[in-house]
Short mmCIF file of C-alpha atoms and ligand atoms in Angstrom, two decimals:
data_model
loop_
_atom_site.label_atom_id
_atom_site.label_comp_id
_atom_site.label_asym_id
_atom_site.label_seq_id
_atom_site.Cartn_x
_atom_site.Cartn_y
_atom_site.Cartn_z
CA MET B 23 -97.95 62.27 102.50
CA THR B 24 -95.32 64.32 104.29
CA GLU B 25 -94.72 64.21 108.04
CA ALA B 26 -97.95 64.70 110.01
CA HIS B 27 -98.33 67.99 111.85
CA VAL B 28 -99.94 66.24 114.80
CA ARG B 29 -99.32 62.55 115.40
CA VAL B 30 -100.85 60.64 118.29
CA GLU B 31 -99.83 57.02 118.74
CA ASN B 32 -101.14 54.45 121.22
CA LEU B 33 -102.19 57.21 123.58
CA ARG B 34 -103.48 56.09 126.95
CA LYS B 35 -104.46 58.29 129.84
CA THR B 36 -105.56 57.19 133.30
CA TYR B 37 -106.36 59.74 135.97
CA GLN B 38 -105.11 58.82 139.40
CA THR B 39 -107.59 59.87 142.07
CA ARG B 40 -107.21 59.28 145.79
CA THR B 41 -109.56 56.33 145.74
CA ASP B 42 -109.13 54.77 142.30
CA GLU B 43 -107.98 55.06 138.72
CA ILE B 44 -110.15 56.51 135.95
CA GLU B 45 -109.27 55.33 132.49
CA ALA B 46 -110.13 58.36 130.36
CA ILE B 47 -108.41 57.40 127.10
CA ARG B 48 -107.77 53.78 126.24
CA GLU B 49 -106.23 53.89 122.81
CA VAL B 50 -106.09 56.83 120.43
CA GLN B 51 -104.29 57.13 117.10
CA MET B 52 -104.37 60.33 115.08
CA ASP B 53 -102.56 61.75 112.12
CA VAL B 54 -103.32 65.32 111.24
CA ALA B 55 -101.80 67.05 108.24
CA GLU B 56 -100.60 70.65 108.18
CA GLY B 57 -103.49 73.06 107.65
CA GLU B 58 -106.23 70.50 108.24
CA PHE B 59 -109.39 71.38 110.14
CA ILE B 60 -110.15 68.41 112.39
CA SER B 61 -113.10 68.01 114.71
CA ILE B 62 -113.06 65.62 117.62
CA LEU B 63 -116.63 64.58 118.21
CA GLY B 64 -117.94 62.60 121.15
CA PRO B 65 -120.39 62.57 124.06
CA SER B 66 -119.58 64.60 127.18
CA GLY B 67 -117.18 62.99 129.57
CA CYS B 68 -115.64 60.75 126.90
CA GLY B 69 -112.17 62.29 127.12
CA LYS B 70 -112.12 64.96 124.42
CA SER B 71 -110.71 67.70 126.66
CA THR B 72 -108.21 65.24 128.06
CA LEU B 73 -106.96 64.44 124.55
CA LEU B 74 -106.75 68.09 123.58
CA MET B 75 -104.92 69.12 126.77
CA ILE B 76 -102.39 66.34 126.24
CA VAL B 77 -101.76 67.54 122.68
CA GLY B 78 -101.37 71.05 124.13
CA GLY B 79 -98.76 69.82 126.60
CA LEU B 80 -100.96 70.85 129.50
CA LEU B 81 -101.55 67.35 130.86
CA PRO B 82 -99.10 64.44 131.16
CA LEU B 83 -99.98 61.26 129.30
CA THR B 84 -99.88 57.79 130.77
CA SER B 85 -98.37 55.98 127.81
CA GLY B 86 -97.95 56.36 124.06
CA THR B 87 -96.59 59.33 122.17
CA VAL B 88 -97.90 62.68 121.06
CA ALA B 89 -95.79 64.60 118.57
CA VAL B 90 -96.33 68.02 117.05
CA ALA B 91 -94.17 69.01 114.08
CA GLY B 92 -92.14 65.85 114.67
CA GLU B 93 -91.28 66.65 118.28
CA ASN B 94 -92.64 64.83 121.31
CA VAL B 95 -94.90 67.05 123.38
CA SER B 96 -94.18 67.21 127.10
CA LYS B 97 -94.93 70.84 127.86
CA PRO B 98 -96.84 73.65 126.14
CA ARG B 99 -95.31 74.56 122.79
CA ARG B 100 -94.71 78.10 121.65
CA ASP B 101 -96.29 77.37 118.28
CA THR B 102 -99.62 76.25 119.72
CA GLY B 103 -102.60 78.40 120.67
CA VAL B 104 -105.41 77.15 122.90
CA VAL B 105 -109.02 78.35 123.14
CA PHE B 106 -110.89 77.00 126.14
CA GLN B 107 -114.56 76.36 126.74
CA ALA B 108 -114.81 79.64 128.69
CA PRO B 109 -113.14 82.82 127.42
CA VAL B 110 -111.03 83.13 130.63
CA LEU B 111 -110.24 86.78 130.02
CA MET B 112 -108.54 88.77 132.74
CA PRO B 113 -111.17 91.21 134.00
CA TRP B 114 -108.51 93.73 135.05
CA ARG B 115 -107.12 94.06 131.53
CA THR B 116 -108.54 95.80 128.50
CA ILE B 117 -109.43 93.70 125.47
CA LEU B 118 -106.21 94.72 123.71
CA LYS B 119 -104.09 93.84 126.75
CA ASN B 120 -105.86 90.49 127.02
CA VAL B 121 -105.03 89.72 123.41
CA MET B 122 -101.41 90.73 124.06
CA PHE B 123 -101.00 88.46 127.10
CA PRO B 124 -99.30 85.58 125.23
CA ILE B 125 -96.71 88.01 123.86
CA GLU B 126 -95.77 88.96 127.41
CA SER B 127 -95.72 85.44 128.79
CA LEU B 128 -93.75 84.13 125.79
CA GLY B 129 -91.23 86.93 126.26
CA LEU B 130 -91.74 88.35 122.76
CA ARG B 131 -91.37 92.02 121.83
CA GLU B 132 -94.74 93.74 122.29
CA GLU B 133 -94.08 96.48 119.69
CA GLU B 134 -93.78 93.82 117.02
CA TYR B 135 -97.21 92.34 117.72
CA ILE B 136 -99.38 95.32 118.53
CA ASP B 137 -100.36 95.82 114.88
CA ARG B 138 -101.25 92.18 114.58
CA ALA B 139 -103.42 92.46 117.69
CA HIS B 140 -105.35 95.31 116.10
CA GLU B 141 -105.59 93.38 112.84
CA LEU B 142 -107.03 90.32 114.62
CA LEU B 143 -109.54 92.46 116.51
CA GLU B 144 -110.52 94.08 113.21
CA MET B 145 -110.87 90.64 111.63
CA THR B 146 -113.24 89.51 114.38
CA GLY B 147 -115.26 92.72 114.35
CA LEU B 148 -113.90 93.97 117.66
CA SER B 149 -111.77 96.89 116.53
CA GLY B 150 -113.98 99.36 118.40
CA PHE B 151 -113.52 97.47 121.67
CA ALA B 152 -109.73 97.42 122.08
CA ASP B 153 -109.89 99.67 125.15
CA ASN B 154 -113.03 98.18 126.70
CA VAL B 155 -112.93 95.73 129.58
CA PRO B 156 -114.25 92.16 129.24
CA SER B 157 -117.40 92.72 131.33
CA GLU B 158 -118.58 95.20 128.72
CA LEU B 159 -118.63 92.50 126.01
CA SER B 160 -121.18 89.76 125.33
CA GLY B 161 -120.24 86.09 125.70
CA GLY B 162 -119.74 85.68 121.95
CA MET B 163 -117.54 88.74 121.76
CA GLN B 164 -115.48 87.51 124.71
CA GLN B 165 -114.90 84.19 123.02
CA ARG B 166 -113.77 86.04 119.87
CA VAL B 167 -111.24 87.86 122.05
CA ALA B 168 -110.03 84.47 123.27
CA ILE B 169 -109.57 83.39 119.64
CA CYS B 170 -107.58 86.55 118.87
CA ARG B 171 -105.45 85.83 121.94
CA ALA B 172 -104.80 82.26 120.78
CA LEU B 173 -103.67 83.55 117.36
CA ILE B 174 -101.62 86.59 118.41
CA HIS B 175 -98.23 84.83 118.48
CA ASN B 176 -98.93 83.31 115.07
CA PRO B 177 -99.09 79.63 116.12
CA ASN B 178 -99.30 76.87 113.53
CA LEU B 179 -101.62 74.75 115.62
CA LEU B 180 -104.88 75.93 117.14
CA LEU B 181 -106.53 73.78 119.81
CA MET B 182 -110.15 74.61 120.57
CA ASP B 183 -112.07 72.94 123.38
CA GLU B 184 -115.82 73.37 122.77
CA PRO B 185 -115.25 77.10 122.39
CA PHE B 186 -118.83 77.92 121.40
CA SER B 187 -120.79 75.48 123.54
CA ALA B 188 -121.80 78.20 126.02
CA LEU B 189 -123.28 80.41 123.30
CA ASP B 190 -126.84 80.52 122.01
CA ALA B 191 -127.55 78.75 118.71
CA MET B 192 -127.62 81.86 116.53
CA THR B 193 -124.42 83.32 117.92
CA ARG B 194 -122.85 79.92 117.58
CA ASP B 195 -123.67 79.75 113.85
CA LEU B 196 -122.14 83.16 113.34
CA MET B 197 -119.04 82.22 115.29
CA ASN B 198 -118.60 79.05 113.27
CA GLN B 199 -118.79 81.02 110.05
CA GLU B 200 -116.32 83.54 111.39
CA LEU B 201 -113.97 80.81 112.54
CA LEU B 202 -113.92 79.35 109.03
CA ARG B 203 -113.19 82.77 107.61
CA ILE B 204 -110.26 83.17 109.99
CA TRP B 205 -109.06 79.69 109.14
CA GLU B 206 -109.21 80.36 105.37
CA GLU B 207 -107.23 83.54 106.00
CA TYR B 208 -104.51 82.14 108.28
CA LYS B 209 -104.49 78.42 107.28
CA LYS B 210 -103.64 76.97 110.70
CA THR B 211 -104.02 73.35 111.65
CA VAL B 212 -107.07 73.22 113.90
CA LEU B 213 -108.13 70.56 116.39
CA PHE B 214 -111.67 71.45 117.34
CA VAL B 215 -113.44 69.58 120.14
CA THR B 216 -117.23 69.54 120.05
CA HIS B 217 -120.22 67.44 120.92
CA SER B 218 -122.33 69.08 118.20
CA ILE B 219 -122.57 66.97 115.07
CA ARG B 220 -123.70 69.84 112.82
CA GLU B 221 -120.86 72.03 114.02
CA ALA B 222 -118.34 69.29 113.31
CA VAL B 223 -119.66 68.72 109.78
CA PHE B 224 -119.85 72.41 108.97
CA LEU B 225 -116.29 73.16 110.04
CA SER B 226 -114.18 70.13 109.33
CA ASP B 227 -112.09 68.41 106.72
CA ARG B 228 -112.28 65.27 108.81
CA VAL B 229 -114.23 64.32 111.91
CA PHE B 230 -112.71 61.96 114.50
CA VAL B 231 -115.50 60.21 116.35
CA MET B 232 -114.71 59.21 119.92
CA SER B 233 -116.44 56.41 121.78
CA PRO B 234 -117.75 56.89 125.32
CA ARG B 235 -115.11 56.55 128.05
CA PRO B 236 -112.65 54.88 128.03
CA ALA B 237 -112.16 56.60 124.71
CA VAL B 238 -110.98 55.19 121.44
CA ILE B 239 -111.37 56.81 118.03
CA SER B 240 -114.19 54.70 116.68
CA GLU B 241 -114.40 56.25 113.22
CA ILE B 242 -112.83 58.91 111.00
CA VAL B 243 -115.23 60.60 108.57
CA THR B 244 -113.91 62.77 105.74
CA ILE B 245 -116.23 65.68 105.03
CA ASP B 246 -116.10 66.21 101.31
CA LEU B 247 -118.03 69.45 101.09
CA PRO B 248 -116.84 72.39 98.97
CA ARG B 249 -115.09 75.35 100.57
CA PRO B 250 -115.45 78.15 101.36
CA ARG B 251 -118.58 77.11 103.20
CA GLU B 252 -121.50 79.36 104.05
CA LEU B 253 -124.30 78.63 106.53
CA ALA B 254 -126.60 77.81 103.59
CA ILE B 255 -124.65 74.60 103.12
CA GLU B 256 -126.47 73.21 106.17
CA GLU B 257 -129.62 73.01 104.01
CA THR B 258 -128.02 70.77 101.37
CA PRO B 259 -128.75 67.02 101.25
CA GLU B 260 -125.01 66.22 101.27
CA PHE B 261 -124.54 68.09 104.54
CA ASN B 262 -127.47 66.32 106.14
CA GLU B 263 -126.29 62.94 104.92
CA TYR B 264 -123.03 63.50 106.81
CA VAL B 265 -124.97 64.55 109.89
CA ALA B 266 -127.19 61.46 109.69
CA HIS B 267 -124.19 59.21 109.11
CA LEU B 268 -122.33 60.63 112.14
CA ARG B 269 -125.44 60.42 114.30
CA GLY B 270 -125.72 56.76 113.37
CA LEU B 271 -122.10 56.19 114.36
CA ILE B 272 -122.51 57.88 117.73
CA GLU B 273 -125.72 56.13 118.61
CA HIS B 274 -124.09 52.72 118.28
CA MET U 9 -118.51 100.91 135.97
CA ALA U 10 -114.91 101.26 135.03
CA ASN U 11 -115.13 103.92 132.34
CA SER U 12 -117.83 106.29 133.50
CA ASN U 13 -116.85 109.92 133.02
CA GLY U 14 -115.63 112.34 135.69
CA GLY U 15 -118.81 114.41 135.93
CA LYS U 16 -120.89 111.32 136.55
CA ASN U 17 -118.45 110.15 139.20
CA LEU U 18 -118.63 113.48 141.00
CA PHE U 19 -122.40 113.38 140.90
CA SER U 20 -122.59 109.86 142.28
CA LEU U 21 -120.03 110.80 144.95
CA ILE U 22 -122.16 113.74 146.09
CA SER U 23 -125.33 111.64 146.16
CA GLN U 24 -123.44 108.91 148.02
CA ILE U 25 -122.12 111.28 150.68
CA GLY U 26 -125.21 113.53 150.72
CA GLY U 27 -127.63 111.14 152.43
CA PRO U 28 -125.38 110.09 155.31
CA SER U 29 -124.25 113.70 155.89
CA VAL U 30 -127.82 114.91 156.30
CA ILE U 31 -128.66 112.10 158.73
CA PHE U 32 -125.45 112.73 160.67
CA PHE U 33 -126.26 116.44 160.95
CA VAL U 34 -129.82 115.72 162.10
CA MET U 35 -128.43 113.39 164.76
CA LEU U 36 -126.08 116.11 166.03
CA VAL U 37 -128.97 118.57 166.25
CA LEU U 38 -131.13 116.03 168.12
CA TRP U 39 -128.25 115.31 170.47
CA GLN U 40 -127.80 119.03 171.17
CA VAL U 41 -131.54 119.59 171.75
CA ILE U 42 -132.10 116.51 173.92
CA VAL U 43 -129.10 117.17 176.18
CA ILE U 44 -130.27 120.75 176.76
CA LEU U 45 -133.94 119.82 177.26
CA LEU U 46 -133.18 116.99 179.70
CA LYS U 47 -130.49 119.08 181.42
CA VAL U 48 -127.93 116.24 181.19
CA PRO U 49 -124.80 117.23 183.16
CA GLN U 50 -121.73 117.96 181.05
CA ALA U 51 -119.68 115.36 182.90
CA ILE U 52 -122.10 112.69 181.63
CA LEU U 53 -122.69 113.89 178.08
CA PRO U 54 -121.54 117.23 176.71
CA THR U 55 -123.36 118.72 173.73
CA PRO U 56 -121.80 118.71 170.25
CA LEU U 57 -121.27 122.46 170.49
CA VAL U 58 -119.39 122.10 173.77
CA ILE U 59 -117.24 119.38 172.22
CA ILE U 60 -116.41 121.62 169.27
CA GLU U 61 -115.63 124.45 171.66
CA THR U 62 -113.37 122.16 173.67
CA MET U 63 -111.63 121.01 170.51
CA ALA U 64 -110.91 124.63 169.59
CA LYS U 65 -109.69 125.46 173.08
CA HIS U 66 -107.44 122.39 173.41
CA TRP U 67 -106.47 122.17 169.73
CA GLU U 68 -102.76 122.23 170.42
CA LEU U 69 -102.99 119.56 173.10
CA LEU U 70 -105.08 117.37 170.83
CA MET U 71 -102.59 117.74 167.99
CA ILE U 72 -99.62 116.97 170.23
CA HIS U 73 -101.28 113.67 171.08
CA SER U 74 -102.63 112.96 167.60
CA TRP U 75 -99.26 112.75 165.87
CA PRO U 76 -97.85 109.86 167.90
CA THR U 77 -101.14 108.00 167.53
CA LEU U 78 -101.17 108.54 163.78
CA SER U 79 -97.52 107.76 163.18
CA GLU U 80 -97.41 104.68 165.41
CA CYS U 81 -100.62 103.43 163.87
CA LEU U 82 -99.15 103.80 160.38
CA MET U 83 -95.94 102.05 161.46
CA GLY U 84 -97.83 99.09 162.91
CA PHE U 85 -100.16 98.94 159.93
CA GLY U 86 -97.31 99.27 157.43
CA LEU U 87 -95.43 96.45 159.12
CA ALA U 88 -98.59 94.31 159.09
CA VAL U 89 -99.10 94.99 155.38
CA VAL U 90 -95.54 94.08 154.43
CA VAL U 91 -95.18 91.02 156.65
CA GLY U 92 -98.80 89.88 156.23
CA MET U 93 -98.79 90.09 152.45
CA GLY U 94 -95.34 88.53 152.34
CA LEU U 95 -96.47 85.58 154.41
CA GLY U 96 -99.77 85.26 152.50
CA ILE U 97 -97.85 85.10 149.23
CA SER U 98 -95.30 82.61 150.61
CA LEU U 99 -98.13 80.35 151.77
CA ALA U 100 -99.50 80.29 148.23
CA PHE U 101 -96.08 79.63 146.72
CA PHE U 102 -95.04 76.82 149.05
CA PRO U 103 -97.87 74.36 149.74
CA LYS U 104 -95.70 72.38 152.20
CA PHE U 105 -95.11 75.56 154.17
CA HIS U 106 -98.85 76.13 154.11
CA ASN U 107 -99.63 72.78 155.70
CA SER U 108 -97.39 73.43 158.68
CA VAL U 109 -97.96 77.15 159.17
CA TYR U 110 -101.57 77.89 158.26
CA PRO U 111 -103.20 75.97 161.13
CA LEU U 112 -101.00 77.96 163.53
CA ILE U 113 -102.07 81.22 161.93
CA VAL U 114 -105.71 80.28 162.27
CA ALA U 115 -105.15 79.27 165.90
CA PHE U 116 -103.37 82.55 166.73
CA GLN U 117 -106.12 84.48 165.04
CA VAL U 118 -108.50 83.35 167.76
CA VAL U 119 -106.31 84.81 170.53
CA PRO U 120 -107.74 88.19 171.58
CA LYS U 121 -104.65 90.18 170.70
CA VAL U 122 -105.36 93.16 172.96
CA ALA U 123 -104.83 90.78 175.88
CA LEU U 124 -101.18 90.70 174.82
CA ALA U 125 -100.69 94.40 175.65
CA PRO U 126 -99.48 93.87 179.24
CA LEU U 127 -97.15 91.12 178.04
CA PHE U 128 -95.67 93.42 175.39
CA ILE U 129 -94.97 96.01 178.09
CA VAL U 130 -93.07 93.41 180.07
CA TRP U 131 -91.09 92.42 176.97
CA PHE U 132 -90.63 95.69 175.11
CA GLY U 133 -91.21 98.43 177.70
CA LEU U 134 -93.53 101.42 177.72
CA GLY U 135 -92.27 102.96 174.48
CA THR U 136 -93.23 103.12 170.82
CA LEU U 137 -92.09 99.54 170.16
CA SER U 138 -94.76 97.98 172.37
CA ARG U 139 -97.53 100.05 170.83
CA VAL U 140 -96.44 99.50 167.23
CA LEU U 141 -96.11 95.78 167.81
CA LEU U 142 -99.59 95.54 169.30
CA ALA U 143 -101.08 97.34 166.30
CA PHE U 144 -99.01 95.05 164.10
CA VAL U 145 -100.21 91.75 165.60
CA ILE U 146 -103.83 92.84 165.38
CA ALA U 147 -103.65 94.11 161.79
CA PHE U 148 -101.41 91.28 160.62
CA PHE U 149 -103.95 88.45 160.56
CA PRO U 150 -106.51 89.95 158.17
CA MET U 151 -103.62 90.78 155.85
CA VAL U 152 -102.24 87.22 155.73
CA VAL U 153 -105.60 85.55 155.49
CA ASN U 154 -106.99 87.86 152.82
CA THR U 155 -103.85 87.82 150.69
CA TYR U 156 -103.76 84.05 150.80
CA ALA U 157 -107.49 83.63 150.16
CA GLY U 158 -107.25 86.08 147.25
CA ILE U 159 -104.50 84.09 145.57
CA LEU U 160 -106.31 80.79 146.19
CA SER U 161 -109.48 82.17 144.63
CA THR U 162 -107.78 82.35 141.23
CA ASP U 163 -109.70 80.45 138.56
CA PRO U 164 -107.61 77.32 137.80
CA LEU U 165 -108.67 77.58 134.17
CA MET U 166 -107.06 81.01 134.00
CA VAL U 167 -103.82 79.56 135.32
CA ARG U 168 -104.07 76.79 132.74
CA MET U 169 -104.67 79.41 130.05
CA ALA U 170 -101.50 81.20 131.16
CA HIS U 171 -99.55 77.91 131.12
CA SER U 172 -100.77 77.26 127.59
CA PHE U 173 -98.86 80.40 126.61
CA ASN U 174 -95.73 79.20 128.39
CA ALA U 175 -96.16 81.39 131.48
CA ASN U 176 -93.78 80.44 134.29
CA ARG U 177 -94.60 80.44 138.02
CA TRP U 178 -93.52 84.04 138.43
CA THR U 179 -95.57 85.31 135.47
CA VAL U 180 -98.62 83.44 136.74
CA PHE U 181 -98.19 85.11 140.11
CA CYS U 182 -97.53 88.65 138.85
CA LYS U 183 -100.03 88.73 136.01
CA ILE U 184 -102.81 86.43 137.22
CA GLU U 185 -102.77 85.56 140.91
CA PHE U 186 -101.72 88.89 142.35
CA PRO U 187 -104.20 91.04 140.35
CA ASN U 188 -106.86 88.46 141.15
CA ALA U 189 -106.05 88.81 144.85
CA LEU U 190 -106.13 92.62 144.87
CA PRO U 191 -109.82 93.01 145.81
CA TYR U 192 -109.25 90.60 148.72
CA ILE U 193 -106.08 92.43 149.71
CA PHE U 194 -107.99 95.70 149.82
CA SER U 195 -110.59 94.10 152.10
CA GLY U 196 -107.66 93.08 154.29
CA LEU U 197 -106.26 96.62 154.23
CA LYS U 198 -109.61 98.07 155.28
CA ILE U 199 -109.99 95.63 158.18
CA GLY U 200 -106.29 96.01 158.99
CA ILE U 201 -106.30 99.79 159.30
CA THR U 202 -109.34 99.65 161.58
CA PHE U 203 -107.63 97.03 163.72
CA ALA U 204 -104.36 98.99 163.81
CA VAL U 205 -106.15 102.03 165.24
CA ILE U 206 -107.73 99.83 167.92
CA GLY U 207 -104.33 98.32 168.69
CA ILE U 208 -102.64 101.69 169.15
CA ILE U 209 -105.40 103.08 171.34
CA VAL U 210 -105.45 100.05 173.62
CA ALA U 211 -101.67 100.17 173.84
CA GLU U 212 -101.83 103.87 174.69
CA PHE U 213 -104.37 103.14 177.44
CA VAL U 214 -102.00 100.64 178.95
CA THR U 215 -98.64 102.33 178.43
CA ALA U 216 -100.07 105.77 179.37
CA GLN U 217 -97.23 107.80 177.90
CA LYS U 218 -98.68 109.84 175.03
CA GLY U 219 -101.21 109.70 172.21
CA LEU U 220 -104.98 110.13 172.00
CA GLY U 221 -105.53 106.91 173.94
CA TYR U 222 -103.48 108.34 176.76
CA LEU U 223 -105.35 111.66 176.52
CA ILE U 224 -108.66 109.79 176.80
CA VAL U 225 -107.54 108.01 179.98
CA PHE U 226 -106.11 111.27 181.33
CA ALA U 227 -109.37 113.20 180.67
CA GLU U 228 -111.40 110.42 182.22
CA GLY U 229 -109.21 110.59 185.35
CA ASN U 230 -110.01 114.32 185.62
CA ILE U 231 -113.69 113.75 184.90
CA ASP U 232 -113.16 116.13 181.96
CA THR U 233 -115.76 114.53 179.71
CA PRO U 234 -115.73 117.33 177.09
CA LEU U 235 -111.98 116.77 176.57
CA LEU U 236 -112.54 113.00 176.49
CA MET U 237 -115.19 113.43 173.80
CA ALA U 238 -112.98 115.86 171.90
CA ALA U 239 -110.18 113.26 171.86
CA ILE U 240 -112.61 110.57 170.68
CA THR U 241 -113.78 112.91 167.92
CA VAL U 242 -110.25 113.57 166.68
CA LEU U 243 -109.52 109.85 166.86
CA SER U 244 -112.63 109.06 164.84
CA VAL U 245 -111.65 111.62 162.22
CA ILE U 246 -108.21 110.02 161.95
CA GLY U 247 -109.80 106.58 161.59
CA VAL U 248 -112.23 107.75 158.92
CA VAL U 249 -109.51 109.58 156.95
CA LEU U 250 -107.22 106.53 156.95
CA TYR U 251 -110.06 104.27 155.89
CA ALA U 252 -111.16 106.69 153.18
CA ALA U 253 -107.60 106.89 151.86
CA ILE U 254 -107.59 103.11 151.40
CA VAL U 255 -111.01 103.18 149.73
CA ALA U 256 -109.78 105.91 147.37
CA LEU U 257 -106.70 103.85 146.51
CA GLU U 258 -108.91 100.81 145.96
CA LYS U 259 -111.12 102.76 143.56
CA MET U 260 -108.00 103.67 141.58
CA VAL U 261 -106.51 100.17 141.54
CA VAL U 262 -109.49 97.80 141.40
CA THR U 263 -111.30 99.24 138.40
CA TRP U 264 -112.86 95.99 137.20
CA ASP U 265 -116.12 94.34 138.26
CA VAL U 266 -115.58 92.07 141.21
CA GLY U 267 -118.02 89.35 142.29
CA GLN U 268 -120.67 90.64 144.67
CA ASP U 269 -119.33 88.73 147.64
CA LEU U 270 -116.56 91.28 148.02
CA HIS U 271 -118.67 94.42 148.07
N1 LIG Z 304 -108.47 65.66 136.86
C1 LIG Z 304 -109.24 64.58 136.73
N2 LIG Z 304 -109.22 63.62 137.67
C2 LIG Z 304 -109.97 62.51 137.55
N3 LIG Z 304 -110.79 62.27 136.51
C3 LIG Z 304 -110.87 63.21 135.55
C4 LIG Z 304 -110.11 64.40 135.60
N4 LIG Z 304 -110.38 65.14 134.50
C5 LIG Z 304 -111.29 64.42 133.79
N5 LIG Z 304 -111.58 63.26 134.41
C6 LIG Z 304 -112.49 62.23 133.94
O1 LIG Z 304 -112.06 61.81 132.67
C7 LIG Z 304 -113.15 61.64 131.78
C8 LIG Z 304 -112.95 62.48 130.54
O2 LIG Z 304 -113.00 63.86 130.89
P1 LIG Z 304 -112.92 65.01 129.78
O3 LIG Z 304 -111.68 64.81 129.00
O4 LIG Z 304 -113.07 66.30 130.48
O5 LIG Z 304 -114.21 64.69 128.90
P2 LIG Z 304 -114.92 65.59 127.79
O6 LIG Z 304 -114.08 66.79 127.52
O7 LIG Z 304 -115.07 64.69 126.61
O8 LIG Z 304 -116.27 65.95 128.34
C9 LIG Z 304 -114.39 62.02 132.56
O9 LIG Z 304 -115.05 60.86 132.97
C10 LIG Z 304 -113.88 62.78 133.75
O10 LIG Z 304 -114.70 62.55 134.85
MG1 LIG Z 305 -114.53 68.82 127.86
#
């Protein structure tokens, strides 16, 4: 195997509060190959967001190393895109201008990316909404805008922190399918945080199971299901075996 | 709604203004009728028609005194906007600065600023400077406090989002914090302009040199209540026009939906 795209070694993270220390992550090791779709699965409060934010360079670590493309991460990288749990769109900007925000803040030339912005909006079924404002879009549509925004500068690594957890079940299924379609098209490495077992199985090449806090990776499960995947795959016995297996791991 | 069409806007504007206008007109008519029926002396309460007549008769005098009031008010307000927003922004940029300065600002805010008018005369004389400075100190506090509160109200997740795309401090301020603060800043502007008018009028009462405030005191001294009411009317019109100008600007700038707490 060539150099890992994302490598996490002996990662430890303790939050310092005024009164005490909270050990969020005790010991995490991860090796993620280029183009892999990885889910990080664990109960709420176990440290998934913490891990993802450290990989994104948005939080300092306590000890250990996190490297992306062979370089230690200490601040946000230009080749990473992050999608948060909420869409966090700027209400004063149109959808197109929201998608273009990273181009401005990264100091790139806007003319060179405007076509790509339209292409991403087209890809996510939002081409008719470029000039709308966020409040005119549903929650699912807003989160799709956030995905377009995370992809606009053509990053190699996409970090997604429970991006669909606020959506209703049906919208969520559709979004998962759409996300896979985007991933097949652009072939990014994805780290996808979730506490939904079915979502993790449906999307991933491998699922990293995190223990309750203080977190360690308790298990890595390779999901050997054919791609491209459609929602119908959730009815197959193989799919449900993975779900049952993961549920067993989490409940212990 | 941000993107409703022009015709709809005009219609909603008319229906918005229509109701209050009718009520206002009915009140004027009642006023006129009651004063005549009860034979209230003019020196106590002139009728609306007498006030309008007086305004026409003394139009030139009223205008001569309106300009200094308007211009000094705008100077004091402008100064408050620049200094107030500047300080509000600095407070947000430098947390250390905030810790030492903000308690003082809050403390000063409690001081009834009009009480400073006599002091300003002692320090700065009876001229424009005293009046502008009084308007300034009154209008200044809502500007600082609202600017600062507006910046602080920024969603931390939005700042984190910006950081994830390598935004620096300046970009975060210009593209996230400042636009986020705009609705608050406009609230500050609306309070500020109202306060600035109060400041100028009080200062004109005390300095007694020129302006509508002076004209009011002068008319009161002559028991010329119609002229007094005419001056108050012109002053009210100035206040309403200034306020409306800010509201119009706000409608142009803040086109997005803002949480209900600000409306
Ligand atoms: N800024 C912080 N200060 C102190 N403790 C924190 C902070 N952020 C998160 N934590 C704690 O760290 C643990 C992991 O949080 P998080 O990574 O958000 O979990 P998850 O995303 O899996 O729900 C939680 O117990 C949480 O209370
Ligand atoms: Mg989380």
